[in-house]
Amino acid sequence: MDKNLVEELLEKLKDGKLTDVKVEKEDFLSFREQLVRREDFKHFRGHAKHNGATVFTYMKEPRS
């Protein structure tokens, strides 16, 4: 997954334009690499799904 696409998806999640983003197993590491660099990293929550996919959502309150 391309860095620009990841940033675009994360911004859309943050802005409420998307409710969730599904990341396939093959793209997880590149997605996470961009995610952890963000100041609002703790506002994103990933839910593991079948076959290695992860669904990310954005929370108004950061996780602890």
GROMACS .gro file of C-alpha atoms in nm:
model
   64
    1MET     CA    1   0.000   0.000   0.000
    2ASP     CA    2   0.138   0.337  -0.107
    3LYS     CA    3   0.230   0.599   0.157
    4ASN     CA    4   0.005   0.865   0.002
    5LEU     CA    5  -0.293   0.630  -0.007
    6VAL     CA    6  -0.241   0.543   0.361
    7GLU     CA    7  -0.227   0.911   0.457
    8GLU     CA    8  -0.539   0.983   0.254
    9LEU     CA    9  -0.731   0.696   0.418
   10LEU     CA   10  -0.621   0.799   0.768
   11GLU     CA   11  -0.726   1.160   0.708
   12LYS     CA   12  -1.066   1.049   0.576
   13LEU     CA   13  -1.113   0.834   0.887
   14LYS     CA   14  -1.019   1.126   1.110
   15ASP     CA   15  -1.251   1.366   0.925
   16GLY     CA   16  -1.543   1.122   0.938
   17LYS     CA   17  -1.560   1.077   0.561
   18LEU     CA   18  -1.502   0.704   0.618
   19THR     CA   19  -1.632   0.500   0.911
   20ASP     CA   20  -1.367   0.229   0.880
   21VAL     CA   21  -1.080   0.108   0.663
   22LYS     CA   22  -1.012  -0.260   0.598
   23VAL     CA   23  -0.643  -0.342   0.562
   24GLU     CA   24  -0.548  -0.679   0.419
   25LYS     CA   25  -0.269  -0.888   0.570
   26GLU     CA   26  -0.027  -0.803   0.285
   27ASP     CA   27  -0.067  -0.428   0.344
   28PHE     CA   28  -0.071  -0.424   0.724
   29LEU     CA   29   0.298  -0.345   0.785
   30SER     CA   30   0.313  -0.057   0.538
   31PHE     CA   31  -0.017   0.081   0.673
   32ARG     CA   32   0.098   0.055   1.035
   33GLU     CA   33   0.433   0.218   0.954
   34GLN     CA   34   0.251   0.536   0.850
   35LEU     CA   35  -0.007   0.511   1.128
   36VAL     CA   36   0.242   0.506   1.418
   37ARG     CA   37   0.412   0.822   1.288
   38ARG     CA   38   0.098   1.030   1.344
   39GLU     CA   39   0.045   1.245   1.652
   40ASP     CA   40  -0.311   1.115   1.680
   41PHE     CA   41  -0.199   0.750   1.662
   42LYS     CA   42  -0.389   0.655   1.979
   43HIS     CA   43  -0.719   0.767   1.828
   44PHE     CA   44  -0.708   0.481   1.578
   45ARG     CA   45  -0.824   0.135   1.678
   46GLY     CA   46  -0.762  -0.182   1.480
   47HIS     CA   47  -0.989  -0.485   1.502
   48ALA     CA   48  -0.845  -0.815   1.379
   49LYS     CA   49  -1.065  -1.010   1.140
   50HIS     CA   50  -1.047  -1.345   0.963
   51ASN     CA   51  -0.756  -1.429   0.730
   52GLY     CA   52  -0.529  -1.159   0.873
   53ALA     CA   53  -0.734  -0.855   0.775
   54THR     CA   54  -0.764  -0.563   1.018
   55VAL     CA   55  -1.042  -0.303   1.027
   56PHE     CA   56  -0.936   0.040   1.156
   57THR     CA   57  -1.171   0.299   1.303
   58TYR     CA   58  -1.116   0.647   1.447
   59MET     CA   59  -1.220   0.731   1.804
   60LYS     CA   60  -1.274   1.083   1.937
   61GLU     CA   61  -1.116   0.988   2.269
   62PRO     CA   62  -0.765   0.837   2.253
   63ARG     CA   63  -0.715   0.488   2.390
   64SER     CA   64  -0.508   0.457   2.703
   0.00000   0.00000   0.00000
